[in-house]
Coordinates of C-alpha atoms and ligand atoms in Angstrom, one line a residue:
M67 CA -14.4 -249.0 -28.0
N68 CA -14.0 -252.3 -29.8
Y69 CA -15.4 -252.7 -33.3
A70 CA -16.8 -256.1 -32.1
V71 CA -19.4 -254.2 -30.1
I72 CA -20.6 -252.5 -33.4
A73 CA -20.5 -255.8 -35.3
D74 CA -22.6 -257.5 -32.6
A75 CA -25.1 -254.7 -32.7
Y76 CA -25.3 -254.9 -36.5
E77 CA -26.0 -258.5 -36.3
R78 CA -29.0 -258.0 -34.0
I79 CA -30.3 -255.1 -36.0
E80 CA -30.1 -257.1 -39.1
A81 CA -32.2 -259.8 -37.6
T82 CA -35.3 -257.5 -37.1
T83 CA -37.5 -255.7 -39.6
K84 CA -39.5 -253.9 -36.9
R85 CA -38.6 -250.2 -36.6
L86 CA -39.3 -250.1 -32.9
E87 CA -37.0 -253.0 -32.2
M88 CA -34.4 -251.5 -34.4
T89 CA -34.6 -248.3 -32.5
D90 CA -34.2 -250.1 -29.2
L91 CA -31.1 -251.9 -30.4
L92 CA -29.6 -248.7 -31.7
V93 CA -30.4 -247.0 -28.3
D94 CA -28.4 -249.8 -26.6
L95 CA -25.5 -249.3 -29.0
L96 CA -25.4 -245.6 -28.5
K97 CA -25.6 -245.9 -24.7
N98 CA -22.6 -248.2 -24.8
T99 CA -20.6 -245.8 -26.9
P100 CA -18.1 -243.5 -25.3
I101 CA -18.9 -239.9 -26.1
A102 CA -15.7 -239.4 -28.0
A103 CA -16.7 -242.1 -30.5
I104 CA -20.4 -241.3 -30.8
A105 CA -20.2 -239.4 -34.1
K106 CA -18.1 -242.1 -35.7
V107 CA -20.5 -244.8 -34.6
V108 CA -23.4 -242.9 -36.0
Y109 CA -21.7 -242.4 -39.4
L110 CA -20.6 -246.0 -39.5
T111 CA -24.1 -247.4 -38.9
Q112 CA -25.2 -245.7 -42.0
G113 CA -22.2 -247.0 -44.0
K114 CA -20.6 -243.6 -44.1
I115 CA -17.6 -241.8 -42.6
Y116 CA -18.9 -238.2 -43.1
P117 CA -22.3 -236.6 -43.7
D118 CA -23.4 -236.8 -47.3
F119 CA -22.7 -233.1 -48.2
V120 CA -18.9 -233.6 -47.7
G121 CA -19.1 -235.8 -50.8
L122 CA -16.4 -238.2 -49.6
E123 CA -17.2 -241.9 -50.1
I124 CA -15.2 -244.9 -49.0
G125 CA -15.8 -246.3 -52.5
V126 CA -13.9 -249.6 -52.6
A127 CA -14.6 -251.6 -55.8
E128 CA -15.6 -255.2 -55.3
K129 CA -12.5 -256.4 -57.1
L130 CA -10.2 -254.5 -54.7
A131 CA -12.1 -255.9 -51.7
L132 CA -11.6 -259.4 -53.0
K133 CA -7.9 -258.8 -53.5
A134 CA -7.5 -257.5 -49.9
L135 CA -9.4 -260.6 -48.6
A136 CA -7.0 -262.9 -50.6
R137 CA -4.0 -261.2 -49.2
A138 CA -5.3 -261.3 -45.6
T139 CA -6.3 -265.0 -45.8
G140 CA -3.6 -266.4 -48.1
R141 CA -6.3 -267.8 -50.4
R142 CA -6.5 -267.5 -54.2
E143 CA -8.6 -264.7 -55.6
S144 CA -10.3 -267.1 -58.0
E145 CA -11.4 -269.3 -55.1
I146 CA -12.9 -266.2 -53.3
E147 CA -14.5 -265.0 -56.4
A148 CA -16.2 -268.4 -57.0
D149 CA -17.6 -268.3 -53.4
L150 CA -18.9 -264.8 -54.0
Q151 CA -20.7 -266.0 -57.1
K152 CA -22.5 -268.5 -55.0
S153 CA -23.2 -266.4 -51.9
G154 CA -23.9 -263.1 -53.8
D155 CA -22.9 -261.3 -50.6
I156 CA -19.3 -260.1 -50.1
G157 CA -19.9 -260.0 -46.4
E158 CA -20.8 -263.6 -46.1
T159 CA -17.9 -264.6 -48.3
A160 CA -15.5 -262.5 -46.1
Q161 CA -16.9 -264.2 -43.0
N162 CA -16.3 -267.7 -44.5
F163 CA -12.8 -267.1 -45.6
I164 CA -11.6 -265.3 -42.5
A165 CA -13.0 -268.2 -40.4
T166 CA -10.9 -270.7 -42.3
K167 CA -7.9 -268.6 -43.1
R168 CA -4.5 -270.2 -43.7
Q169 CA -2.5 -267.1 -43.0
V170 CA -2.0 -267.0 -39.3
T171 CA -1.4 -263.6 -37.8
F172 CA 0.7 -264.1 -34.7
F173 CA 0.2 -260.7 -33.2
Q174 CA -3.4 -260.1 -33.9
K175 CA -4.5 -256.8 -32.5
T176 CA -8.1 -256.1 -31.5
L177 CA -9.9 -253.8 -33.9
T178 CA -11.1 -250.6 -32.3
V179 CA -13.7 -248.3 -33.8
Q180 CA -11.1 -245.6 -33.8
R181 CA -8.7 -247.6 -35.9
V182 CA -11.4 -248.8 -38.3
Y183 CA -12.7 -245.3 -38.8
E184 CA -9.3 -243.7 -39.3
T185 CA -8.3 -246.4 -41.8
L186 CA -11.5 -246.0 -43.8
D187 CA -11.0 -242.2 -43.7
R188 CA -7.4 -242.6 -45.1
M189 CA -8.7 -245.0 -47.8
A190 CA -11.4 -242.4 -48.8
K191 CA -8.8 -239.6 -49.0
T192 CA -6.2 -241.6 -50.9
T193 CA -6.1 -240.5 -54.6
G194 CA -3.7 -240.4 -57.5
S195 CA -1.0 -242.9 -58.6
G196 CA -0.5 -245.7 -56.2
A197 CA -3.9 -245.1 -54.6
V198 CA -5.0 -248.7 -55.4
D199 CA -1.9 -250.2 -53.7
T200 CA -2.3 -248.0 -50.7
K201 CA -6.0 -248.9 -50.3
L202 CA -5.2 -252.6 -50.7
A203 CA -2.6 -252.5 -48.0
L204 CA -4.9 -250.6 -45.6
L205 CA -7.8 -252.9 -46.1
S206 CA -5.9 -256.1 -45.9
G207 CA -4.3 -254.8 -42.7
L208 CA -7.8 -254.4 -41.1
L209 CA -8.9 -257.8 -42.4
S210 CA -5.9 -259.5 -40.9
D211 CA -6.9 -258.4 -37.5
A212 CA -10.6 -258.9 -38.0
S213 CA -12.8 -261.7 -36.6
P214 CA -15.1 -263.4 -39.2
K215 CA -18.0 -261.3 -38.0
E216 CA -16.1 -258.1 -38.1
A217 CA -14.8 -258.9 -41.6
K218 CA -18.3 -259.4 -42.8
Y219 CA -19.4 -255.9 -41.8
L220 CA -16.1 -254.3 -42.8
L221 CA -16.3 -255.5 -46.3
R222 CA -20.0 -254.7 -46.6
T223 CA -19.2 -251.2 -45.4
V224 CA -16.3 -250.4 -47.7
T225 CA -18.1 -251.7 -50.8
G226 CA -21.3 -249.7 -50.0
N227 CA -23.4 -252.8 -49.1
L228 CA -24.0 -252.3 -45.4
R229 CA -27.7 -251.7 -45.8
L230 CA -28.9 -252.1 -42.2
G231 CA -32.0 -250.2 -43.1
I232 CA -31.4 -247.6 -40.4
A233 CA -33.0 -244.4 -41.7
D234 CA -31.9 -240.9 -40.6
M235 CA -35.2 -240.7 -38.7
T236 CA -34.5 -243.9 -36.7
V237 CA -31.1 -242.5 -35.6
L238 CA -32.9 -239.3 -34.5
D239 CA -35.4 -241.3 -32.5
A240 CA -32.6 -243.3 -30.9
L241 CA -30.6 -240.2 -30.0
A242 CA -33.7 -238.6 -28.4
I243 CA -34.2 -241.7 -26.3
A244 CA -30.6 -242.4 -25.4
Y245 CA -29.5 -238.9 -24.5
G246 CA -32.5 -236.5 -24.7
G247 CA -34.6 -238.0 -22.0
G248 CA -37.2 -239.7 -24.2
K249 CA -39.2 -239.5 -27.4
E250 CA -40.5 -236.1 -26.5
A251 CA -37.1 -234.7 -27.4
R252 CA -37.4 -235.9 -30.9
E253 CA -38.8 -232.7 -32.4
L254 CA -35.8 -230.6 -31.2
V255 CA -33.3 -233.2 -32.2
E256 CA -34.9 -233.3 -35.7
R257 CA -34.6 -229.6 -36.0
A258 CA -30.9 -229.7 -35.1
Y259 CA -30.5 -232.3 -37.9
N260 CA -32.6 -230.2 -40.4
I261 CA -30.4 -227.2 -39.9
S262 CA -27.1 -229.0 -40.1
S263 CA -27.7 -232.1 -42.2
D264 CA -25.1 -233.8 -40.0
L265 CA -26.2 -236.6 -37.8
G266 CA -22.7 -236.9 -36.3
R267 CA -22.7 -233.4 -35.0
V268 CA -26.2 -233.7 -33.6
A269 CA -25.1 -237.0 -31.9
N270 CA -22.0 -235.3 -30.4
V271 CA -23.9 -232.3 -29.1
I272 CA -26.7 -234.3 -27.5
A273 CA -24.3 -236.8 -26.0
E274 CA -22.0 -234.1 -24.6
Q275 CA -24.5 -231.4 -23.6
G276 CA -27.8 -233.1 -23.5
L277 CA -31.1 -231.5 -24.6
E278 CA -29.8 -228.1 -23.5
G279 CA -27.1 -228.3 -26.1
I280 CA -29.7 -229.2 -28.7
K281 CA -31.8 -226.2 -27.7
R282 CA -28.8 -223.9 -28.3
F283 CA -27.9 -225.7 -31.6
Q284 CA -27.3 -223.2 -34.4
V285 CA -26.6 -223.2 -38.1
V286 CA -22.9 -223.2 -39.2
V287 CA -21.5 -221.9 -42.4
F288 CA -20.6 -224.8 -44.8
E289 CA -23.1 -227.1 -43.2
P290 CA -26.1 -227.1 -45.6
I291 CA -29.6 -226.5 -44.2
R292 CA -32.3 -228.9 -45.4
P293 CA -34.6 -226.9 -47.7
M294 CA -38.0 -225.5 -46.8
L295 CA -40.6 -226.5 -49.4
A296 CA -43.9 -225.2 -50.5
E297 CA -47.5 -226.5 -50.5
R298 CA -49.6 -225.7 -53.5
L299 CA -53.0 -224.1 -54.1
S300 CA -54.5 -223.1 -57.4
S301 CA -56.5 -220.0 -56.6
P302 CA -55.3 -216.7 -55.2
E303 CA -58.4 -216.4 -53.0
A304 CA -57.5 -219.7 -51.3
I305 CA -53.9 -218.6 -50.9
L306 CA -54.7 -215.3 -49.3
E307 CA -57.2 -217.0 -47.0
K308 CA -54.6 -219.6 -45.9
L309 CA -52.0 -217.0 -45.3
G310 CA -54.2 -214.9 -43.0
G311 CA -55.4 -212.4 -45.6
K312 CA -52.0 -210.8 -46.4
C313 CA -48.8 -212.2 -47.7
V314 CA -45.5 -211.6 -49.6
A315 CA -45.7 -212.8 -53.2
E316 CA -42.5 -213.4 -54.9
Y317 CA -41.6 -214.4 -58.5
K318 CA -41.1 -218.2 -58.7
Y319 CA -38.0 -218.2 -60.8
D320 CA -37.4 -221.3 -63.0
G321 CA -33.8 -222.4 -62.5
E322 CA -31.9 -224.4 -59.9
R323 CA -32.1 -223.8 -56.2
V324 CA -28.8 -223.0 -54.6
Q325 CA -27.8 -222.5 -51.0
A326 CA -24.8 -220.2 -50.9
H327 CA -22.4 -220.4 -47.9
K328 CA -19.9 -217.6 -47.7
K329 CA -17.1 -216.9 -45.2
G330 CA -14.8 -214.2 -46.3
K331 CA -13.5 -215.1 -49.7
T332 CA -14.6 -218.7 -49.5
V333 CA -17.9 -219.7 -51.1
T334 CA -19.7 -223.0 -51.5
L335 CA -22.9 -223.6 -53.3
Y336 CA -25.2 -226.5 -52.3
S337 CA -28.0 -228.0 -54.4
R338 CA -31.5 -228.8 -53.3
R339 CA -30.2 -232.2 -52.5
L340 CA -27.3 -230.7 -50.5
E341 CA -24.6 -231.6 -52.9
D342 CA -21.7 -229.3 -53.4
I343 CA -22.3 -227.8 -56.9
S344 CA -19.7 -225.1 -56.8
N345 CA -17.8 -226.7 -59.7
Q346 CA -20.8 -226.5 -61.9
Y347 CA -21.3 -222.8 -61.3
P348 CA -17.9 -221.1 -60.9
D349 CA -19.4 -217.9 -62.2
A350 CA -22.2 -218.0 -59.6
V351 CA -19.5 -218.5 -56.9
E352 CA -17.8 -215.4 -58.2
L353 CA -21.1 -213.5 -58.1
V354 CA -21.6 -214.4 -54.5
K355 CA -18.1 -213.3 -53.6
E356 CA -18.6 -210.0 -55.4
Y357 CA -22.2 -209.0 -54.5
V358 CA -22.8 -210.5 -51.1
R359 CA -21.8 -207.7 -48.8
A360 CA -22.0 -209.8 -45.6
E361 CA -18.7 -211.2 -44.5
E362 CA -20.4 -214.5 -43.4
A363 CA -23.7 -215.6 -44.8
I364 CA -26.0 -218.5 -45.7
L365 CA -28.4 -217.3 -48.4
E366 CA -30.7 -219.2 -50.7
G367 CA -31.8 -218.3 -54.2
E368 CA -32.5 -219.5 -57.6
C369 CA -29.8 -219.7 -60.2
V370 CA -31.3 -218.8 -63.6
A371 CA -30.0 -218.7 -67.1
V372 CA -30.2 -215.2 -68.4
D373 CA -29.5 -213.2 -71.5
L374 CA -26.8 -210.7 -70.3
E375 CA -27.4 -208.2 -73.0
T376 CA -31.1 -207.9 -72.5
G377 CA -31.5 -209.0 -68.9
E378 CA -34.2 -211.4 -70.0
L379 CA -34.7 -214.7 -68.1
R380 CA -34.1 -217.8 -70.2
P381 CA -36.0 -221.1 -70.0
F382 CA -34.9 -223.8 -67.5
Q383 CA -33.8 -226.1 -70.4
E384 CA -30.9 -223.7 -71.1
L385 CA -29.6 -224.1 -67.6
M386 CA -29.5 -227.8 -68.0
H387 CA -26.6 -227.4 -70.4
R388 CA -24.7 -226.4 -67.3
R389 CA -25.0 -229.9 -65.9
R390 CA -22.0 -231.2 -67.8
K391 CA -18.8 -232.1 -66.2
Y392 CA -16.4 -230.9 -68.9
E393 CA -16.1 -227.7 -70.9
I394 CA -17.6 -225.7 -68.1
E395 CA -15.8 -222.6 -69.4
Q396 CA -17.6 -222.8 -72.7
A397 CA -21.0 -223.6 -71.1
M398 CA -20.5 -220.6 -68.8
E399 CA -20.0 -218.3 -71.7
Q400 CA -22.9 -219.7 -73.7
Y401 CA -25.4 -219.9 -70.8
P402 CA -24.6 -217.2 -68.3
V403 CA -26.6 -217.1 -65.0
S404 CA -27.9 -214.6 -62.5
L405 CA -28.9 -215.3 -58.9
F406 CA -32.4 -214.3 -57.6
M407 CA -32.2 -214.6 -53.8
F408 CA -35.1 -215.4 -51.5
E409 CA -33.7 -216.3 -48.1
A410 CA -31.2 -215.2 -45.5
L411 CA -30.7 -218.0 -43.0
Y412 CA -27.6 -216.7 -41.3
V413 CA -25.8 -213.3 -41.6
N414 CA -22.6 -212.3 -39.7
G415 CA -23.1 -214.4 -36.6
A416 CA -26.9 -214.3 -36.4
D417 CA -28.9 -217.5 -37.0
L418 CA -32.1 -216.3 -38.6
T419 CA -33.9 -219.6 -39.1
L420 CA -36.3 -218.9 -36.2
S421 CA -36.9 -215.2 -37.2
A422 CA -40.1 -214.2 -39.0
Y423 CA -39.9 -213.9 -42.8
P424 CA -40.1 -210.1 -43.0
V425 CA -37.0 -210.0 -40.7
R426 CA -35.1 -212.5 -43.0
R427 CA -36.1 -210.6 -46.1
K428 CA -34.8 -207.4 -44.7
A429 CA -31.6 -209.1 -43.7
L430 CA -31.3 -210.5 -47.2
E431 CA -31.7 -207.1 -48.8
N432 CA -29.1 -205.7 -46.5
A433 CA -26.7 -208.5 -47.2
L434 CA -26.6 -207.7 -50.9
K435 CA -24.8 -205.0 -52.9
P436 CA -26.9 -203.4 -55.6
S437 CA -26.4 -205.2 -58.9
D438 CA -28.6 -206.9 -61.5
R439 CA -26.7 -210.2 -61.3
V440 CA -27.5 -211.0 -57.6
T441 CA -30.8 -209.5 -56.5
A442 CA -33.6 -210.2 -54.0
A443 CA -36.5 -212.0 -55.7
K444 CA -39.0 -209.5 -57.1
H445 CA -41.9 -209.2 -54.7
I446 CA -45.0 -207.4 -53.5
V447 CA -46.8 -207.4 -50.2
T448 CA -50.5 -207.7 -50.8
S449 CA -53.9 -208.5 -49.4
K450 CA -55.8 -208.2 -52.7
V451 CA -56.8 -211.1 -55.0
K452 CA -56.6 -208.9 -58.1
E453 CA -53.1 -207.7 -57.3
L454 CA -52.0 -211.3 -56.9
E455 CA -53.5 -212.2 -60.3
V456 CA -51.8 -209.3 -62.0
F457 CA -48.4 -210.0 -60.4
F458 CA -48.8 -213.7 -61.4
E459 CA -49.3 -212.8 -65.0
E460 CA -46.4 -210.4 -64.9
A461 CA -44.2 -213.2 -63.5
I462 CA -45.3 -215.6 -66.3
A463 CA -44.7 -213.0 -69.0
D464 CA -41.2 -212.3 -67.5
G465 CA -40.3 -216.0 -67.9
C466 CA -41.0 -217.3 -64.4
E467 CA -43.1 -220.3 -63.4
G468 CA -45.5 -218.3 -61.3
L469 CA -45.4 -217.1 -57.7
I470 CA -44.4 -218.3 -54.3
C471 CA -46.7 -216.7 -51.7
K472 CA -45.2 -216.5 -48.2
S473 CA -46.5 -216.0 -44.7
I474 CA -45.5 -212.8 -43.0
S475 CA -47.0 -213.8 -39.6
K476 CA -44.8 -213.6 -36.5
D477 CA -44.6 -217.4 -36.7
S478 CA -43.2 -217.5 -40.2
V479 CA -40.0 -219.2 -39.4
Y480 CA -37.8 -221.1 -41.8
Q481 CA -39.1 -224.7 -41.7
A482 CA -35.9 -226.5 -42.6
G483 CA -36.5 -229.9 -44.2
A484 CA -40.3 -229.5 -44.3
R485 CA -43.1 -228.9 -46.7
G486 CA -45.6 -226.6 -45.0
W487 CA -48.2 -224.0 -45.5
L488 CA -46.0 -221.0 -44.8
W489 CA -45.0 -221.1 -48.4
I490 CA -47.7 -221.7 -51.1
K491 CA -46.8 -222.0 -54.7
Y492 CA -49.1 -220.7 -57.4
K493 CA -48.2 -222.2 -60.7
R494 CA -50.2 -223.0 -63.8
D495 CA -51.0 -226.6 -64.1
Y496 CA -50.4 -226.8 -67.8
K497 CA -47.7 -226.2 -70.3
S498 CA -48.6 -225.0 -73.8
E499 CA -46.6 -224.5 -76.9
M500 CA -46.8 -222.0 -79.8
T501 CA -46.3 -223.9 -83.0
D502 CA -46.7 -221.0 -85.5
T503 CA -44.5 -218.0 -86.0
V504 CA -45.9 -214.5 -85.9
D505 CA -44.9 -211.4 -87.9
L506 CA -44.5 -208.4 -85.6
V507 CA -43.7 -204.8 -86.0
V508 CA -40.8 -203.1 -84.4
V509 CA -42.1 -200.1 -82.4
G510 CA -39.3 -199.4 -79.9
A511 CA -35.9 -200.5 -78.7
F512 CA -33.9 -200.8 -75.5
H513 CA -30.2 -200.0 -75.3
G514 CA -27.9 -202.9 -75.1
R515 CA -25.5 -203.6 -72.3
G516 CA -22.2 -205.6 -72.2
K517 CA -21.3 -207.0 -75.5
R518 CA -24.3 -205.2 -77.0
A519 CA -23.3 -201.7 -75.8
G520 CA -23.8 -199.3 -78.7
T521 CA -26.5 -201.4 -80.4
Y522 CA -29.9 -202.5 -79.3
G523 CA -30.4 -205.0 -76.4
A524 CA -34.0 -205.8 -77.2
L525 CA -36.7 -204.7 -79.5
L526 CA -40.3 -203.8 -78.5
L527 CA -42.6 -205.6 -80.8
A528 CA -46.3 -205.1 -81.6
A529 CA -49.2 -206.8 -83.3
Y530 CA -51.6 -204.9 -85.5
N531 CA -55.0 -204.0 -84.3
A532 CA -57.0 -203.7 -87.6
E533 CA -60.1 -202.3 -85.8
T534 CA -58.4 -199.3 -84.2
D535 CA -55.6 -199.1 -86.7
T536 CA -53.0 -199.2 -84.0
F537 CA -50.0 -201.3 -83.1
E538 CA -50.2 -203.0 -79.7
T539 CA -47.1 -204.2 -77.9
V540 CA -47.0 -208.0 -77.4
T541 CA -43.4 -208.8 -76.5
K542 CA -39.8 -207.7 -75.9
C543 CA -37.3 -209.7 -77.9
G544 CA -33.5 -209.8 -77.6
T545 CA -32.9 -213.3 -78.7
G546 CA -32.1 -214.9 -82.1
F547 CA -30.1 -211.9 -83.5
T548 CA -26.7 -212.7 -85.0
D549 CA -23.8 -210.3 -84.7
K550 CA -24.5 -209.2 -88.2
D551 CA -28.1 -208.5 -87.4
L552 CA -27.0 -206.5 -84.4
E553 CA -24.6 -204.5 -86.5
S554 CA -27.2 -203.6 -89.2
L555 CA -30.2 -203.1 -87.0
P556 CA -29.4 -199.5 -85.9
E557 CA -28.9 -198.5 -89.5
L558 CA -32.0 -200.3 -90.7
L559 CA -34.1 -198.7 -88.0
Q560 CA -32.5 -195.2 -87.9
K561 CA -34.6 -193.8 -90.6
H562 CA -37.8 -194.7 -88.6
V563 CA -36.8 -193.1 -85.3
V564 CA -39.3 -190.7 -83.8
P565 CA -38.8 -188.5 -80.8
R566 CA -41.6 -190.0 -78.7
K567 CA -44.0 -192.9 -78.8
H568 CA -45.7 -192.9 -82.2
S569 CA -49.3 -191.9 -82.1
R570 CA -50.4 -195.3 -83.5
V571 CA -48.5 -197.3 -81.0
Q572 CA -50.2 -198.6 -77.8
S573 CA -47.6 -199.3 -75.1
M574 CA -47.4 -199.3 -71.4
L575 CA -43.6 -199.9 -71.5
E576 CA -41.2 -197.0 -71.9
A577 CA -38.7 -197.8 -74.7
D578 CA -35.3 -196.0 -74.9
V579 CA -35.9 -195.3 -78.6
W580 CA -39.2 -195.2 -80.4
F581 CA -39.9 -196.0 -84.1
E582 CA -42.5 -195.3 -86.6
P583 CA -44.2 -198.8 -87.2
K584 CA -42.5 -200.0 -90.4
V585 CA -40.1 -202.9 -90.0
V586 CA -41.7 -206.4 -89.7
L587 CA -39.8 -209.3 -88.2
E588 CA -40.7 -213.0 -88.0
I589 CA -40.8 -214.3 -84.4
L590 CA -41.2 -217.7 -82.8
G591 CA -42.3 -217.8 -79.2
A592 CA -42.8 -220.5 -76.6
E593 CA -46.4 -219.6 -75.8
I594 CA -48.9 -216.8 -75.4
T595 CA -49.8 -215.8 -71.9
L596 CA -52.0 -213.1 -70.2
S597 CA -50.0 -210.1 -69.3
P598 CA -50.7 -206.9 -67.4
I599 CA -47.9 -205.0 -69.2
H600 CA -48.7 -205.6 -72.9
M601 CA -51.4 -203.9 -74.8
C602 CA -52.2 -206.6 -77.3
A603 CA -56.0 -207.4 -77.1
M604 CA -56.1 -205.6 -73.8
D605 CA -59.3 -206.5 -71.8
S606 CA -60.5 -209.0 -74.4
I607 CA -59.8 -212.1 -72.4
R608 CA -59.7 -210.6 -69.0
R609 CA -60.1 -207.1 -67.6
G610 CA -56.8 -205.4 -67.0
S611 CA -54.8 -208.0 -69.0
G612 CA -53.4 -208.1 -72.5
L613 CA -51.6 -210.9 -74.2
A614 CA -47.8 -211.5 -74.4
I615 CA -45.5 -213.8 -76.2
R616 CA -43.2 -215.6 -73.9
F617 CA -39.5 -216.4 -74.8
P618 CA -39.6 -214.8 -78.2
R619 CA -36.8 -215.5 -80.7
F620 CA -36.1 -213.8 -84.0
T621 CA -36.1 -216.5 -86.7
G622 CA -33.7 -214.5 -88.9
N623 CA -36.4 -213.6 -91.3
Y624 CA -36.9 -209.9 -92.1
R625 CA -40.3 -209.7 -93.6
V626 CA -39.4 -207.0 -96.1
D627 CA -42.3 -208.2 -98.2
K628 CA -44.8 -207.1 -95.6
A629 CA -46.1 -203.7 -94.7
A630 CA -46.7 -203.0 -91.0
E631 CA -50.4 -203.4 -91.6
D632 CA -49.8 -206.9 -92.9
A633 CA -48.3 -208.0 -89.6
T634 CA -50.1 -210.6 -87.4
T635 CA -53.2 -208.9 -85.9
S636 CA -54.2 -208.8 -82.3
A637 CA -57.3 -210.8 -83.2
E638 CA -55.1 -213.5 -84.6
V639 CA -53.1 -213.5 -81.3
V640 CA -56.3 -214.0 -79.4
E641 CA -57.2 -216.9 -81.7
M642 CA -53.8 -218.5 -81.1
Y643 CA -54.2 -218.0 -77.3
R644 CA -57.7 -219.7 -77.5
G645 CA -56.2 -222.5 -79.6
Q646 CA -53.6 -223.1 -77.0
L647 CA -56.2 -223.4 -74.3
K648 CA -58.1 -225.9 -76.4
Q649 CA -55.0 -227.9 -76.8
I650 CA -54.6 -228.0 -73.1
S651 CA -58.1 -229.1 -72.3
E652 CA -57.9 -231.8 -74.9
A653 CA -54.5 -233.0 -73.6
Ligands
LIG2131 P1 -41.2 -229.8 -55.0 O1 -41.5 -228.7 -54.1 O2 -42.3 -230.8 -55.1 O3 -39.9 -230.4 -54.7 P2 -40.0 -228.4 -57.1 O4 -38.7 -228.8 -56.7 O5 -40.4 -228.4 -58.6 O6 -41.1 -229.3 -56.5 P3 -41.7 -226.4 -56.3 O7 -42.3 -226.9 -55.0 O8 -42.5 -226.4 -57.5 O9 -40.3 -227.0 -56.5 O10 -41.2 -224.9 -55.9 C1 -40.3 -224.7 -54.9 C2 -39.0 -224.3 -55.6 O11 -39.2 -223.1 -56.3 C3 -37.9 -224.0 -54.6 O12 -37.3 -225.2 -54.3 C4 -37.0 -223.1 -55.4 O13 -36.1 -223.8 -56.1 C5 -37.9 -222.4 -56.4 N1 -38.1 -221.0 -56.2 C6 -38.1 -220.1 -57.2 N2 -38.3 -218.8 -56.8 C7 -38.5 -218.9 -55.4 C8 -38.8 -218.0 -54.4 N3 -39.0 -216.7 -54.6 N4 -39.0 -218.5 -53.1 C9 -38.9 -219.8 -52.9 N5 -38.6 -220.7 -53.8 C10 -38.4 -220.3 -55.1

């Protein structure tokens, strides 16, 4: 196929702004394309040579493009540059100069799509020393054989300025019409695209095998699937009703979505935007290799910053430190992550995207080895509003954003690339902040793991209830302690150890070690939330709920000047909670 056919089509497409006309012109082009070249033509019309997730761009700088043009035409670079200043379009400038070129090529060869594509591919893959010279030679070679019109589109393509305005959806329409028997095929063609993110592969399959091929189209490892997204409702009643009276509710973890593709020992992680982010998370790659039992799998989950010693989830902001390009090793050490998985889309040869959610969830659980670094998202199956509310509060107190409630009906397929009502998020619509520190009493402790083996991983802290003269748990804190604190804590607390929960302590949690309420620590938290698992001010705001401090951090201040009874009271925590709500309604 000659490149001139493409250039002519581009010219016609460029002349229209109407999507329908554009589609018709694209249909003509696709019908005139031999099957062997169809994927290449599809990529080229979008100014690409691969689907986006491959991450390979032609990426020729304007300067280099001008040099190549100078070489192919025998004109001075300064002359070309001056023309570009006037035209503002490298394509137009290329067209002018090729039309009037001085350098005569005696054996001008016709440009084929094959040659253009392969040359662009080589240019994209050329790196290292001498890359600029190689690219220059390749590009000027193409330009020497190009007609003015071909040169125009070539230079626009290599510099990333093609911009024909052909959206993915227009290509899908055109493919359905050209090879799928008409627009009715569009839905199936779109699904194929949504589960492969590769227009070239979709084009190839439909051109070669027709609609039957598209019906058989399956997910493939290392081709990212476009993510399913959630709708939103703000009441548990409405959510349950929408989901047919019963659903799975899962913690909505606050991290970064990852789609993990695994084949043997090879793992790639894709972001929500389908970019390869494996380099950003080498530790998560290792976690997948180690704890995903399945030989081949495509799983989705949330990558969350965690405190390895306490197992606590850390806020999203901490994960953002992992965005950097350099010193990844250091960032990995400082901000470790765990994976909380929520989807199995493919496992050992089985495409699960059209299976119901309960089937996928089971497959997910089977695909994982037991570990606390890679786990299936915490979940319940429920038909009760109250249960949803309690689970929501638990999620918030545990450092999550809320819940994602999911349909478990027989039609609960994975809706790749779509936002639909099979997933409904239940988040709070406000963010609040705790500005004041609180002084809390140490009533229990949990053994540490990893680097904290032998000392405490987290302390169970309580507020003082002056009315009942008891200490009511309000948070579990493992953050803010220096190595020195950790060393001295067991000794400091040893003399207060009691064999079982102290009679003045109100707790639903089971600590590993219990203390007589004596030691007071200053704590700064992110906010106060309702919690079904902490006893502070139980039932005073809502039946069955206490209050909890989220993301607590020890300030380093041991309040040795305070007796346990001088600690922050439960009534004060209630006041602070109400104050927060006021702040929110004023904001
Ligand atoms: P948007 O959906 O508008 O793009 P967003 O990216 O902030 O917004 P939300 O819609 O608020 O995301 O929530 C969906 C996201 O929640 C998912 O993309 C995923 O990253 C995250 N998430 C956390 N836990 C789960 C879970 N258990 N199931 C599904 N998604 C989860």
